[in-house]
């Protein structure tokens, strides 16, 4: 079949790759550069998403843990396994220790043979030795668990190379103006006709449907996530629980320095995502709550932000599902949501629908 894929983020690239592998003739359309948007603004984690267990998303977590393993095996030069510390303090309200232990046990069990290592409990002194900057007062100890880290942009471009090698024709700097349920796609005012068109434009999937006068069943809620960058590396990779809202914030080594993030703020898809001063202060506050020496705005070497494409299921953004939905309208297939780690699983589902 002749198939067009709209959107050159990780989900579009993996859809194109999977379809070409199954023998279809695939054109991939990207309005800018491949991996130029959300997929290069992630927290760089190949993960099952430990916190999604709180919302009972076992299927998603299990699938993501299998996929995590695949990426780590397939591209070892762009990925690695990380031991992440989760410090526990006395009186810390968000989640009791038993709940964290149970969550980590589930996480290890759901990974099955693809587990990167069993989680462990470290005493306070062992935690301080592993992460010397942690504040000692009230520290009970820390859980240590494992997840994957990637260079998201480079790994996505690697996947695009595999897609090209499988026969995908990539068209960058080529915005798709509208699509139809009959397999048409318009570029520079001209129609091109396909057996199937896949709209996998991430946060902009709904915008393309609107421009095409189509009413999809699902909507996207765009939720901005911002990260701060620092030149000095962290004492250890860590997951911190925000003392006020219980959200988790990651402190990760990144390109010789440190990455701190992320936030969740609803915003319009029409504006470029930028880290605000409020988000900066929120992230600095959670870091300074647990770690010394304290960091201030003057220590920040950069920041970046992206828009999560979350299928709108009526929940608050922190609780909104990280699952994806796929809808077929005759020859047009729309993809709503989808994490970085699960892009290949999403692509298999789309290919089966094609
Ligand atoms: C702050 C943050 C942290 C995250 N951290 C993680 C993480 O650590 N691990 C994880 O697994 N997931 C993470 N995610 C989720 C993950 O990054 C995204 O869900 C995923 O990258 C979405 O990929 P996508 O291909 O659907 O969208 P995008 O990467 O946004 O790609 C969509 C593409 O479509 C193009 N496009 C749009 N309209 C058109 C058009 N009309 N014509 C042609 N092209 C068009 C855009 O230019 C864009 O390149 C994070 C997300 C955010 C925002």
PDB file of C-alpha atoms in Angstrom, residues 11-234:
ATOM      1  CA  UNK A  11       5.971   8.359  16.958  1.00  0.00           C
ATOM      2  CA  UNK A  12       5.811   9.320  13.271  1.00  0.00           C
ATOM      3  CA  UNK A  13       9.309   8.003  12.598  1.00  0.00           C
ATOM      4  CA  UNK A  14       8.542   4.652  14.256  1.00  0.00           C
ATOM      5  CA  UNK A  15       5.206   4.363  12.380  1.00  0.00           C
ATOM      6  CA  UNK A  16       6.981   5.013   9.068  1.00  0.00           C
ATOM      7  CA  UNK A  17       9.744   2.528   9.927  1.00  0.00           C
ATOM      8  CA  UNK A  18       7.323  -0.224  10.975  1.00  0.00           C
ATOM      9  CA  UNK A  19       5.125   0.264   7.883  1.00  0.00           C
ATOM     10  CA  UNK A  20       8.116   0.169   5.523  1.00  0.00           C
ATOM     11  CA  UNK A  21       9.367  -2.976   7.270  1.00  0.00           C
ATOM     12  CA  UNK A  22       5.989  -4.559   6.506  1.00  0.00           C
ATOM     13  CA  UNK A  23       6.423  -3.807   2.799  1.00  0.00           C
ATOM     14  CA  UNK A  24       4.409  -0.586   2.380  1.00  0.00           C
ATOM     15  CA  UNK A  25       5.624   2.368   0.282  1.00  0.00           C
ATOM     16  CA  UNK A  26       5.912   5.147   2.868  1.00  0.00           C
ATOM     17  CA  UNK A  27       6.289   8.941   2.619  1.00  0.00           C
ATOM     18  CA  UNK A  28       7.045  10.737   5.905  1.00  0.00           C
ATOM     19  CA  UNK A  29       6.089  14.436   6.025  1.00  0.00           C
ATOM     20  CA  UNK A  30       7.543  16.838   8.590  1.00  0.00           C
ATOM     21  CA  UNK A  31       6.824  20.570   8.533  1.00  0.00           C
ATOM     22  CA  UNK A  32      10.222  21.398  10.123  1.00  0.00           C
ATOM     23  CA  UNK A  33      13.110  19.080  10.908  1.00  0.00           C
ATOM     24  CA  UNK A  34      12.843  15.494  12.092  1.00  0.00           C
ATOM     25  CA  UNK A  35      12.931  15.300  15.900  1.00  0.00           C
ATOM     26  CA  UNK A  36      12.583  19.073  16.149  1.00  0.00           C
ATOM     27  CA  UNK A  37       9.725  19.280  18.677  1.00  0.00           C
ATOM     28  CA  UNK A  38       8.452  17.351  21.705  1.00  0.00           C
ATOM     29  CA  UNK A  39      10.503  14.233  21.066  1.00  0.00           C
ATOM     30  CA  UNK A  40      13.766  16.155  21.616  1.00  0.00           C
ATOM     31  CA  UNK A  41      12.463  17.979  24.723  1.00  0.00           C
ATOM     32  CA  UNK A  42      11.789  14.943  26.932  1.00  0.00           C
ATOM     33  CA  UNK A  43      13.326  14.017  30.299  1.00  0.00           C
ATOM     34  CA  UNK A  44      15.539  11.613  28.289  1.00  0.00           C
ATOM     35  CA  UNK A  45      14.245   8.582  30.171  1.00  0.00           C
ATOM     36  CA  UNK A  46      13.519   5.213  28.612  1.00  0.00           C
ATOM     37  CA  UNK A  47      11.191   4.214  31.371  1.00  0.00           C
ATOM     38  CA  UNK A  48       8.089   2.333  32.330  1.00  0.00           C
ATOM     39  CA  UNK A  49       6.898   5.371  34.268  1.00  0.00           C
ATOM     40  CA  UNK A  50       6.966   4.344  37.912  1.00  0.00           C
ATOM     41  CA  UNK A  51       4.355   6.939  38.891  1.00  0.00           C
ATOM     42  CA  UNK A  52       1.786   5.672  36.361  1.00  0.00           C
ATOM     43  CA  UNK A  53       1.409   2.631  38.633  1.00  0.00           C
ATOM     44  CA  UNK A  54      -0.397   4.951  41.062  1.00  0.00           C
ATOM     45  CA  UNK A  55      -3.140   5.331  38.459  1.00  0.00           C
ATOM     46  CA  UNK A  56      -3.326   1.619  37.729  1.00  0.00           C
ATOM     47  CA  UNK A  57      -1.805   1.923  34.252  1.00  0.00           C
ATOM     48  CA  UNK A  58      -0.221  -1.544  34.475  1.00  0.00           C
ATOM     49  CA  UNK A  59      -0.589  -2.330  30.781  1.00  0.00           C
ATOM     50  CA  UNK A  60       1.215   0.841  29.762  1.00  0.00           C
ATOM     51  CA  UNK A  61       3.984   0.362  32.343  1.00  0.00           C
ATOM     52  CA  UNK A  62       4.571  -3.255  31.338  1.00  0.00           C
ATOM     53  CA  UNK A  63       4.676  -2.393  27.643  1.00  0.00           C
ATOM     54  CA  UNK A  64       7.021   0.544  28.272  1.00  0.00           C
ATOM     55  CA  UNK A  65       9.386  -1.657  30.316  1.00  0.00           C
ATOM     56  CA  UNK A  66       9.600  -4.151  27.441  1.00  0.00           C
ATOM     57  CA  UNK A  67      10.252  -1.304  25.026  1.00  0.00           C
ATOM     58  CA  UNK A  68      12.857   0.211  27.340  1.00  0.00           C
ATOM     59  CA  UNK A  69      14.790  -3.041  27.076  1.00  0.00           C
ATOM     60  CA  UNK A  70      14.546  -3.032  23.280  1.00  0.00           C
ATOM     61  CA  UNK A  71      15.995   0.488  22.889  1.00  0.00           C
ATOM     62  CA  UNK A  72      18.827  -0.246  25.341  1.00  0.00           C
ATOM     63  CA  UNK A  73      19.776  -3.366  23.373  1.00  0.00           C
ATOM     64  CA  UNK A  74      19.351  -1.870  19.894  1.00  0.00           C
ATOM     65  CA  UNK A  75      21.311   1.367  20.374  1.00  0.00           C
ATOM     66  CA  UNK A  76      23.757   0.948  23.273  1.00  0.00           C
ATOM     67  CA  UNK A  77      25.876   3.902  22.136  1.00  0.00           C
ATOM     68  CA  UNK A  78      22.932   6.315  22.583  1.00  0.00           C
ATOM     69  CA  UNK A  79      21.380   4.770  25.714  1.00  0.00           C
ATOM     70  CA  UNK A  80      22.396   3.517  29.141  1.00  0.00           C
ATOM     71  CA  UNK A  81      21.014   2.026  32.322  1.00  0.00           C
ATOM     72  CA  UNK A  82      20.850   4.416  35.309  1.00  0.00           C
ATOM     73  CA  UNK A  83      20.606   3.694  39.029  1.00  0.00           C
ATOM     74  CA  UNK A  84      18.195   6.314  40.387  1.00  0.00           C
ATOM     75  CA  UNK A  85      17.899   7.202  44.076  1.00  0.00           C
ATOM     76  CA  UNK A  86      14.575   8.021  45.654  1.00  0.00           C
ATOM     77  CA  UNK A  87      15.320   9.619  49.049  1.00  0.00           C
ATOM     78  CA  UNK A  88      12.802   9.157  51.872  1.00  0.00           C
ATOM     79  CA  UNK A  89      12.490  11.712  54.694  1.00  0.00           C
ATOM     80  CA  UNK A  90      10.653  11.559  58.014  1.00  0.00           C
ATOM     81  CA  UNK A  91       7.267  13.254  57.858  1.00  0.00           C
ATOM     82  CA  UNK A  92       7.371  13.462  54.076  1.00  0.00           C
ATOM     83  CA  UNK A  93       3.659  13.421  53.325  1.00  0.00           C
ATOM     84  CA  UNK A  94       3.269  12.496  49.674  1.00  0.00           C
ATOM     85  CA  UNK A  95       3.852   8.751  49.695  1.00  0.00           C
ATOM     86  CA  UNK A  96       4.667   6.508  52.666  1.00  0.00           C
ATOM     87  CA  UNK A  97       7.672   4.219  52.462  1.00  0.00           C
ATOM     88  CA  UNK A  98       5.556   1.045  52.190  1.00  0.00           C
ATOM     89  CA  UNK A  99       3.799   2.487  49.149  1.00  0.00           C
ATOM     90  CA  UNK A 100       7.078   3.291  47.443  1.00  0.00           C
ATOM     91  CA  UNK A 101       8.395  -0.195  48.208  1.00  0.00           C
ATOM     92  CA  UNK A 102       5.249  -1.788  46.784  1.00  0.00           C
ATOM     93  CA  UNK A 103       5.424   0.374  43.655  1.00  0.00           C
ATOM     94  CA  UNK A 104       9.072  -0.515  43.077  1.00  0.00           C
ATOM     95  CA  UNK A 105       8.366  -4.200  43.608  1.00  0.00           C
ATOM     96  CA  UNK A 106       5.586  -4.052  40.989  1.00  0.00           C
ATOM     97  CA  UNK A 107       7.939  -2.137  38.690  1.00  0.00           C
ATOM     98  CA  UNK A 108      10.608  -4.836  38.969  1.00  0.00           C
ATOM     99  CA  UNK A 109       8.067  -7.644  38.546  1.00  0.00           C
ATOM    100  CA  UNK A 110       6.368  -6.031  35.536  1.00  0.00           C
ATOM    101  CA  UNK A 111       9.773  -5.787  33.816  1.00  0.00           C
ATOM    102  CA  UNK A 112      10.182  -9.562  34.260  1.00  0.00           C
ATOM    103  CA  UNK A 113      13.324 -10.869  32.605  1.00  0.00           C
ATOM    104  CA  UNK A 114      13.850  -7.394  31.074  1.00  0.00           C
ATOM    105  CA  UNK A 115      14.602  -6.014  34.549  1.00  0.00           C
ATOM    106  CA  UNK A 116      17.745  -3.852  34.747  1.00  0.00           C
ATOM    107  CA  UNK A 117      18.279  -4.788  38.413  1.00  0.00           C
ATOM    108  CA  UNK A 118      16.185  -5.273  41.563  1.00  0.00           C
ATOM    109  CA  UNK A 119      15.435  -2.169  43.622  1.00  0.00           C
ATOM    110  CA  UNK A 120      17.178  -1.884  47.009  1.00  0.00           C
ATOM    111  CA  UNK A 121      16.722   0.036  50.229  1.00  0.00           C
ATOM    112  CA  UNK A 122      19.775   2.061  51.314  1.00  0.00           C
ATOM    113  CA  UNK A 123      20.199   3.175  54.931  1.00  0.00           C
ATOM    114  CA  UNK A 124      20.587   6.922  55.577  1.00  0.00           C
ATOM    115  CA  UNK A 125      24.386   6.618  55.768  1.00  0.00           C
ATOM    116  CA  UNK A 126      24.529   4.559  52.563  1.00  0.00           C
ATOM    117  CA  UNK A 127      22.265   7.117  50.839  1.00  0.00           C
ATOM    118  CA  UNK A 128      24.517   9.982  51.954  1.00  0.00           C
ATOM    119  CA  UNK A 129      27.527   8.113  50.657  1.00  0.00           C
ATOM    120  CA  UNK A 130      25.828   7.511  47.298  1.00  0.00           C
ATOM    121  CA  UNK A 131      24.611  11.143  47.020  1.00  0.00           C
ATOM    122  CA  UNK A 132      26.787  13.385  49.250  1.00  0.00           C
ATOM    123  CA  UNK A 133      24.715  16.549  48.579  1.00  0.00           C
ATOM    124  CA  UNK A 134      21.545  15.120  50.210  1.00  0.00           C
ATOM    125  CA  UNK A 135      20.420  16.890  53.388  1.00  0.00           C
ATOM    126  CA  UNK A 136      21.009  14.573  56.360  1.00  0.00           C
ATOM    127  CA  UNK A 137      18.309  15.973  58.664  1.00  0.00           C
ATOM    128  CA  UNK A 138      15.280  13.689  58.715  1.00  0.00           C
ATOM    129  CA  UNK A 139      16.733  11.365  56.063  1.00  0.00           C
ATOM    130  CA  UNK A 140      15.472   7.813  56.631  1.00  0.00           C
ATOM    131  CA  UNK A 141      17.293   6.333  53.678  1.00  0.00           C
ATOM    132  CA  UNK A 142      16.709   5.953  49.941  1.00  0.00           C
ATOM    133  CA  UNK A 143      15.395   3.431  47.472  1.00  0.00           C
ATOM    134  CA  UNK A 144      17.684   2.717  44.545  1.00  0.00           C
ATOM    135  CA  UNK A 145      16.033   1.492  41.342  1.00  0.00           C
ATOM    136  CA  UNK A 146      16.906   1.250  37.656  1.00  0.00           C
ATOM    137  CA  UNK A 147      15.695   2.869  34.459  1.00  0.00           C
ATOM    138  CA  UNK A 148      17.106   3.758  31.041  1.00  0.00           C
ATOM    139  CA  UNK A 149      18.484   7.064  29.786  1.00  0.00           C
ATOM    140  CA  UNK A 150      18.820   8.134  26.151  1.00  0.00           C
ATOM    141  CA  UNK A 151      19.982  10.967  23.957  1.00  0.00           C
ATOM    142  CA  UNK A 152      16.411  11.493  22.718  1.00  0.00           C
ATOM    143  CA  UNK A 153      17.207  13.562  19.603  1.00  0.00           C
ATOM    144  CA  UNK A 154      20.140  11.399  18.476  1.00  0.00           C
ATOM    145  CA  UNK A 155      18.222   8.174  19.156  1.00  0.00           C
ATOM    146  CA  UNK A 156      15.232   9.435  17.154  1.00  0.00           C
ATOM    147  CA  UNK A 157      17.518  10.386  14.256  1.00  0.00           C
ATOM    148  CA  UNK A 158      19.045   6.906  14.471  1.00  0.00           C
ATOM    149  CA  UNK A 159      15.538   5.430  14.180  1.00  0.00           C
ATOM    150  CA  UNK A 160      14.933   7.724  11.171  1.00  0.00           C
ATOM    151  CA  UNK A 161      18.084   6.289   9.549  1.00  0.00           C
ATOM    152  CA  UNK A 162      16.686   2.769  10.045  1.00  0.00           C
ATOM    153  CA  UNK A 163      13.406   3.964   8.512  1.00  0.00           C
ATOM    154  CA  UNK A 164      15.214   5.409   5.489  1.00  0.00           C
ATOM    155  CA  UNK A 165      17.162   2.162   5.093  1.00  0.00           C
ATOM    156  CA  UNK A 166      13.829   0.289   5.108  1.00  0.00           C
ATOM    157  CA  UNK A 167      12.680   2.480   2.188  1.00  0.00           C
ATOM    158  CA  UNK A 168      10.885   5.450   3.817  1.00  0.00           C
ATOM    159  CA  UNK A 169      11.000   8.666   1.746  1.00  0.00           C
ATOM    160  CA  UNK A 170      11.465  11.575   4.165  1.00  0.00           C
ATOM    161  CA  UNK A 171      10.124  15.034   3.267  1.00  0.00           C
ATOM    162  CA  UNK A 172      11.366  17.638   5.745  1.00  0.00           C
ATOM    163  CA  UNK A 173      10.306  21.314   5.672  1.00  0.00           C
ATOM    164  CA  UNK A 174       7.032  20.099   4.153  1.00  0.00           C
ATOM    165  CA  UNK A 175       3.950  21.153   6.135  1.00  0.00           C
ATOM    166  CA  UNK A 176       0.793  19.197   5.416  1.00  0.00           C
ATOM    167  CA  UNK A 177      -2.050  21.706   5.091  1.00  0.00           C
ATOM    168  CA  UNK A 178      -4.961  19.299   5.353  1.00  0.00           C
ATOM    169  CA  UNK A 179      -5.959  15.686   4.974  1.00  0.00           C
ATOM    170  CA  UNK A 180      -9.155  13.869   4.043  1.00  0.00           C
ATOM    171  CA  UNK A 181     -10.774  10.586   5.012  1.00  0.00           C
ATOM    172  CA  UNK A 182     -10.456   9.554   1.351  1.00  0.00           C
ATOM    173  CA  UNK A 183      -6.641   9.345   1.508  1.00  0.00           C
ATOM    174  CA  UNK A 184      -5.817  12.830   0.222  1.00  0.00           C
ATOM    175  CA  UNK A 185      -3.130  14.993   1.697  1.00  0.00           C
ATOM    176  CA  UNK A 186      -2.452  18.597   0.655  1.00  0.00           C
ATOM    177  CA  UNK A 187       1.014  20.076   0.354  1.00  0.00           C
ATOM    178  CA  UNK A 188       1.517  23.594  -1.080  1.00  0.00           C
ATOM    179  CA  UNK A 189      -2.110  23.574  -2.231  1.00  0.00           C
ATOM    180  CA  UNK A 190      -1.778  20.327  -4.184  1.00  0.00           C
ATOM    181  CA  UNK A 191      -3.421  17.002  -3.392  1.00  0.00           C
ATOM    182  CA  UNK A 192      -1.408  13.789  -3.168  1.00  0.00           C
ATOM    183  CA  UNK A 193      -3.399  10.570  -2.906  1.00  0.00           C
ATOM    184  CA  UNK A 194      -2.565   7.594  -0.672  1.00  0.00           C
ATOM    185  CA  UNK A 195      -4.171   4.313   0.356  1.00  0.00           C
ATOM    186  CA  UNK A 196      -3.736   5.369   3.978  1.00  0.00           C
ATOM    187  CA  UNK A 197      -2.771   8.644   5.688  1.00  0.00           C
ATOM    188  CA  UNK A 198      -1.512   8.522   9.287  1.00  0.00           C
ATOM    189  CA  UNK A 199      -1.860  11.757  11.258  1.00  0.00           C
ATOM    190  CA  UNK A 200       0.751  11.423  13.994  1.00  0.00           C
ATOM    191  CA  UNK A 201       1.498  15.121  14.460  1.00  0.00           C
ATOM    192  CA  UNK A 202       1.915  14.829  18.253  1.00  0.00           C
ATOM    193  CA  UNK A 203       0.404  17.826  20.064  1.00  0.00           C
ATOM    194  CA  UNK A 204      -0.785  19.179  16.681  1.00  0.00           C
ATOM    195  CA  UNK A 205      -2.806  16.114  15.616  1.00  0.00           C
ATOM    196  CA  UNK A 206      -6.074  17.926  16.439  1.00  0.00           C
ATOM    197  CA  UNK A 207      -4.967  21.141  14.708  1.00  0.00           C
ATOM    198  CA  UNK A 208      -4.556  19.214  11.443  1.00  0.00           C
ATOM    199  CA  UNK A 209      -8.016  17.670  11.903  1.00  0.00           C
ATOM    200  CA  UNK A 210      -9.465  21.154  12.534  1.00  0.00           C
ATOM    201  CA  UNK A 211      -7.740  22.514   9.416  1.00  0.00           C
ATOM    202  CA  UNK A 212      -9.303  19.593   7.507  1.00  0.00           C
ATOM    203  CA  UNK A 213     -12.823  20.236   8.901  1.00  0.00           C
ATOM    204  CA  UNK A 214     -12.851  16.785  10.500  1.00  0.00           C
ATOM    205  CA  UNK A 215     -14.266  15.919  13.917  1.00  0.00           C
ATOM    206  CA  UNK A 216     -12.203  13.232  15.627  1.00  0.00           C
ATOM    207  CA  UNK A 217     -13.459  11.293  18.622  1.00  0.00           C
ATOM    208  CA  UNK A 218     -10.421  12.231  20.738  1.00  0.00           C
ATOM    209  CA  UNK A 219      -8.860  15.578  21.594  1.00  0.00           C
ATOM    210  CA  UNK A 220      -5.368  16.426  22.739  1.00  0.00           C
ATOM    211  CA  UNK A 221      -4.573  18.366  25.850  1.00  0.00           C
ATOM    212  CA  UNK A 222      -1.149  20.011  25.455  1.00  0.00           C
ATOM    213  CA  UNK A 223       0.677  20.137  28.776  1.00  0.00           C
ATOM    214  CA  UNK A 224       4.004  21.952  28.901  1.00  0.00           C
ATOM    215  CA  UNK A 225       6.948  20.387  30.686  1.00  0.00           C
ATOM    216  CA  UNK A 226      10.084  22.432  31.355  1.00  0.00           C
ATOM    217  CA  UNK A 227      13.625  21.435  32.322  1.00  0.00           C
ATOM    218  CA  UNK A 228      16.565  23.416  33.684  1.00  0.00           C
ATOM    219  CA  UNK A 229      20.197  22.713  32.770  1.00  0.00           C
ATOM    220  CA  UNK A 230      23.270  23.194  34.977  1.00  0.00           C
ATOM    221  CA  UNK A 231      26.956  22.818  34.199  1.00  0.00           C
ATOM    222  CA  UNK A 232      27.841  20.744  37.258  1.00  0.00           C
ATOM    223  CA  UNK A 233      26.777  17.078  37.315  1.00  0.00           C
ATOM    224  CA  UNK A 234      24.490  15.846  40.121  1.00  0.00           C
TER     225      UNK A 234
END
